[in-house]
Every structure is written in structure tokens, then in C-alpha cells.
């Protein structure tokens, strides 16, 4: 029985934990016209329909 050679991990466990965000930021908005009609955006993803404008930043650094 031969032992498989294990490759080293690309980072230490602590380095991996440091990459995980401490929290998630997300924002949404309800914007209306003068007649109180909502601003809706048509989703570019199939089947998602219309939705309120919202999103999250790609990167948040707190340290």
C-alpha cells in the first residue's frame, strides 16, 4: 500500500479565517414618482421579473 503525497495548503487556517467577512452589507431603496408609483427594475436574470433597486458592494474592508 503506497501513501499518497499531500500537497501543502495554499494558506494557513488563520489566513483562511481572515478572508471571511465579519458581516454582509446589503442595501435597498423604495423610490417613487410624484403619483407614488414605485421605481422597479427589470431583472436581467431569467424568471426574476421586476424588483426594487438593491445591491451589495463587491468588497468591504473593516480592518
C-alpha positions as a printed Julia matrix, in Angstrom:
63×3 Matrix{Float64}:
   0.0    0.0     0.0
   1.54   3.31   -1.09
   0.95   6.56    0.72
  -0.34   9.46   -1.39
   1.73  12.6    -1.35
  -0.29  15.52    0.03
   0.24  18.96   -1.45
   0.59  21.88    1.0
  -2.47  24.06    1.52
  -2.42  27.45   -0.26
  -2.83  29.26    3.09
  -2.86  28.58    6.8
  -6.18  28.07    8.6
  -5.82  31.51   10.23
  -5.21  33.17    6.84
  -8.37  31.5     5.53
 -10.39  32.76    8.52
  -9.04  36.27    7.97
 -10.55  36.21    4.45
 -14.12  35.56    5.69
 -16.13  38.79    6.06
 -17.26  39.64    9.58
 -20.65  40.77    8.23
 -22.57  41.3     4.99
 -23.74  44.71    3.77
 -26.83  44.99    1.59
 -28.96  47.98    0.65
 -32.36  48.51   -0.94
 -34.42  51.56   -1.8
 -38.05  52.4    -2.41
 -38.14  55.28   -4.87
 -41.48  56.65   -6.04
 -42.69  59.03   -8.72
 -44.97  62.01   -7.94
 -48.03  59.67   -8.12
 -46.45  57.28   -5.56
 -45.72  54.66   -8.23
 -42.64  52.58   -7.35
 -39.46  52.56   -9.42
 -38.98  48.94  -10.49
 -36.08  47.4   -12.37
 -36.46  44.52  -14.79
 -34.08  41.75  -13.83
 -31.59  40.56  -16.45
 -31.8   37.06  -14.98
 -34.46  34.79  -16.49
 -37.57  34.39  -14.41
 -36.79  37.11  -11.84
 -39.3   39.64  -13.22
 -39.43  43.14  -11.76
 -37.78  44.14   -8.5
 -36.83  47.09   -6.3
 -33.36  48.59   -6.83
 -30.93  46.98   -4.39
 -27.46  45.52   -4.17
 -24.31  44.88   -2.2
 -20.75  46.12   -2.59
 -18.21  43.7    -4.0
 -15.67  44.24   -1.2
 -15.89  45.71    2.29
 -12.74  46.05    4.38
 -13.11  46.85    8.07
  -9.59  46.16    9.29
